Amino acid sequence: MTSDSRIGPPCFGSERETLRAFLDYHRATLAMKCEGLTDEELRQQSMPPSTLSLLGLVRHMAEVERAWFRRVFEDNDVPLVWSDEIDFQAAYDASASTREEAFTAWEAEVANSRRIEREAESLDQAGYQPRWGEEVSLRMVMVHVLLEYARHNGHADFLREGVDGTVGA
């Protein structure tokens, strides 16, 4: 990791501004954990039997963004990025993936998610979560995705340390 250019969330702000800022902070954290690594290093797996890798996390988060924003608020039937079925595990297989492929997909899904959130009139806007068969609010979606990033950024900390010994924010 060469630098920390993340923008921290505000100490004061509306609920929406705070949720948006925390999401962007965690998105930037995942990208930062991957900085300066080769495709091979990004594909390096953690300890057996796990096949988890930094590139697999980026691919998974592209799926999470799509499943929770696009599928809920725009197109309930849009396929996942790396699976025609609803198989979130498929994204973790980064064995043939590259930084360009994974980050292009992830950045496109993040851009869609940001657009959907900004166009929504309120955090109370309802969308339909097809996996659950029920409606959910934009607020719930933002919190859920934020928690996904927070959990997986913890994994990214360990993965990055395993690749080249880099620790810290």
Coordinates of C-alpha atoms in Angstrom, one line a residue, residues 19-169:
L19 CA -24.1 6.0 5.5
R20 CA -22.8 7.2 2.1
A21 CA -19.5 8.3 3.5
F22 CA -18.9 5.1 5.5
L23 CA -19.7 3.0 2.4
D24 CA -17.3 5.0 0.3
Y25 CA -14.6 4.7 3.0
H26 CA -14.9 1.0 3.1
R27 CA -14.9 0.7 -0.7
A28 CA -11.7 2.8 -0.7
T29 CA -10.3 0.5 2.0
L30 CA -10.7 -2.6 -0.1
A31 CA -9.1 -0.9 -3.1
M32 CA -6.2 0.3 -0.9
K33 CA -5.6 -3.2 0.4
C34 CA -5.0 -4.3 -3.2
E35 CA -2.7 -1.4 -4.2
G36 CA 0.7 -2.2 -5.6
L37 CA 0.1 -5.9 -6.0
T38 CA 0.4 -8.0 -9.2
D39 CA -2.4 -10.2 -10.5
E40 CA -0.5 -13.2 -9.1
E41 CA -0.3 -11.6 -5.7
L42 CA -3.9 -10.6 -5.7
R43 CA -4.8 -14.3 -6.5
Q44 CA -2.7 -15.6 -3.7
Q45 CA -4.9 -17.7 -1.4
S46 CA -5.1 -17.7 2.3
M47 CA -4.4 -20.8 4.4
P48 CA -5.8 -24.1 3.2
P49 CA -8.5 -25.2 2.9
S50 CA -9.7 -21.7 2.2
T51 CA -9.4 -20.4 -1.4
L52 CA -10.0 -16.8 -0.3
S53 CA -7.9 -14.1 -2.0
L54 CA -7.9 -10.4 -2.4
L55 CA -9.1 -10.7 -6.0
G56 CA -11.8 -13.0 -4.9
L57 CA -13.0 -10.4 -2.3
V58 CA -13.1 -7.7 -5.0
R59 CA -15.1 -10.1 -7.3
H60 CA -17.4 -11.0 -4.4
M61 CA -18.1 -7.3 -3.5
A62 CA -19.0 -6.7 -7.1
E63 CA -21.7 -9.4 -6.7
V64 CA -22.8 -7.9 -3.3
E65 CA -23.2 -4.4 -4.9
R66 CA -25.2 -5.9 -7.8
A67 CA -27.3 -8.1 -5.6
W68 CA -28.2 -5.4 -3.1
F69 CA -28.6 -2.4 -5.3
R70 CA -29.3 -3.3 -9.0
R71 CA -31.3 -6.5 -8.2
V72 CA -33.3 -4.9 -5.4
F73 CA -34.0 -1.4 -6.9
E74 CA -33.8 -1.9 -10.7
D75 CA -34.0 -5.4 -12.1
N76 CA -34.8 -8.3 -9.9
D77 CA -33.8 -10.7 -12.6
V78 CA -30.4 -9.3 -13.6
P79 CA -27.9 -12.2 -13.4
L80 CA -24.9 -12.0 -11.0
V81 CA -21.6 -10.9 -12.5
W82 CA -19.9 -14.3 -12.4
S83 CA -22.8 -16.7 -12.0
D84 CA -26.0 -17.2 -14.0
E85 CA -27.4 -18.9 -10.9
I86 CA -27.5 -17.2 -7.5
D87 CA -24.1 -18.6 -6.5
F88 CA -22.1 -16.0 -4.5
Q89 CA -19.3 -18.6 -4.1
A90 CA -18.5 -18.5 -7.8
A91 CA -17.1 -14.9 -7.4
Y92 CA -14.5 -16.2 -4.9
D93 CA -12.8 -18.3 -7.6
A94 CA -10.3 -15.8 -8.9
S95 CA -7.9 -18.4 -10.3
A96 CA -8.2 -17.1 -13.8
S97 CA -9.1 -13.5 -13.0
T98 CA -7.1 -10.4 -13.4
R99 CA -7.0 -7.1 -11.6
E100 CA -8.4 -5.4 -14.7
E101 CA -11.4 -7.9 -15.0
A102 CA -12.3 -7.8 -11.3
F103 CA -11.8 -4.1 -10.7
T104 CA -13.6 -3.1 -13.9
A105 CA -16.7 -5.1 -12.8
W106 CA -16.5 -3.9 -9.2
E107 CA -16.1 -0.3 -10.2
A108 CA -19.1 -0.5 -12.6
E109 CA -21.3 -2.0 -9.9
V110 CA -20.1 0.6 -7.3
A111 CA -21.0 3.3 -9.9
N112 CA -24.5 1.8 -10.4
S113 CA -25.0 1.6 -6.6
R114 CA -24.0 5.2 -6.1
R115 CA -26.3 6.3 -8.9
I116 CA -29.3 4.3 -7.5
E117 CA -28.7 5.7 -4.0
R118 CA -28.4 9.3 -5.2
E119 CA -31.5 9.1 -7.3
A120 CA -33.6 7.7 -4.5
E121 CA -35.8 10.3 -2.8
S122 CA -35.4 8.8 0.6
L123 CA -33.7 6.1 2.6
D124 CA -37.2 4.8 3.1
Q125 CA -37.5 3.9 -0.6
A126 CA -38.5 0.3 -0.9
G127 CA -37.1 -2.3 -3.2
Y128 CA -37.8 -5.9 -3.6
Q129 CA -35.1 -8.4 -2.5
P130 CA -35.8 -11.5 -4.7
R131 CA -33.8 -13.9 -2.6
W132 CA -35.9 -13.1 0.5
G133 CA -39.2 -12.6 -1.3
E134 CA -39.8 -9.3 0.5
E135 CA -39.4 -5.6 0.4
V136 CA -36.5 -3.8 2.0
S137 CA -35.6 -0.2 2.5
L138 CA -32.6 1.6 0.9
R139 CA -31.5 2.3 4.5
M140 CA -31.4 -1.4 5.3
V141 CA -29.5 -2.1 2.0
M142 CA -26.9 0.5 2.7
V143 CA -26.3 -0.8 6.2
H144 CA -26.2 -4.4 5.0
V145 CA -23.6 -3.6 2.3
L146 CA -21.6 -1.5 4.7
L147 CA -21.4 -4.5 7.1
E148 CA -20.4 -6.7 4.2
Y149 CA -17.5 -4.4 3.4
A150 CA -16.5 -4.1 7.1
R151 CA -16.4 -7.8 7.5
H152 CA -14.5 -8.5 4.3
N153 CA -12.0 -5.7 4.9
G154 CA -11.0 -7.5 8.0
H155 CA -10.3 -10.5 5.8
A156 CA -8.4 -8.2 3.4
D157 CA -6.2 -7.1 6.3
F158 CA -5.0 -10.7 6.9
L159 CA -4.8 -11.5 3.2
R160 CA -2.6 -8.5 2.5
E161 CA -0.3 -9.3 5.4
G162 CA 0.0 -12.8 4.1
V163 CA 1.0 -11.6 0.6
D164 CA 3.8 -9.1 1.5
G165 CA 3.7 -8.5 5.2
T166 CA 2.0 -5.1 4.9
V167 CA -0.1 -4.2 7.9
G168 CA -2.1 -1.2 9.0
A169 CA -5.0 0.8 7.7

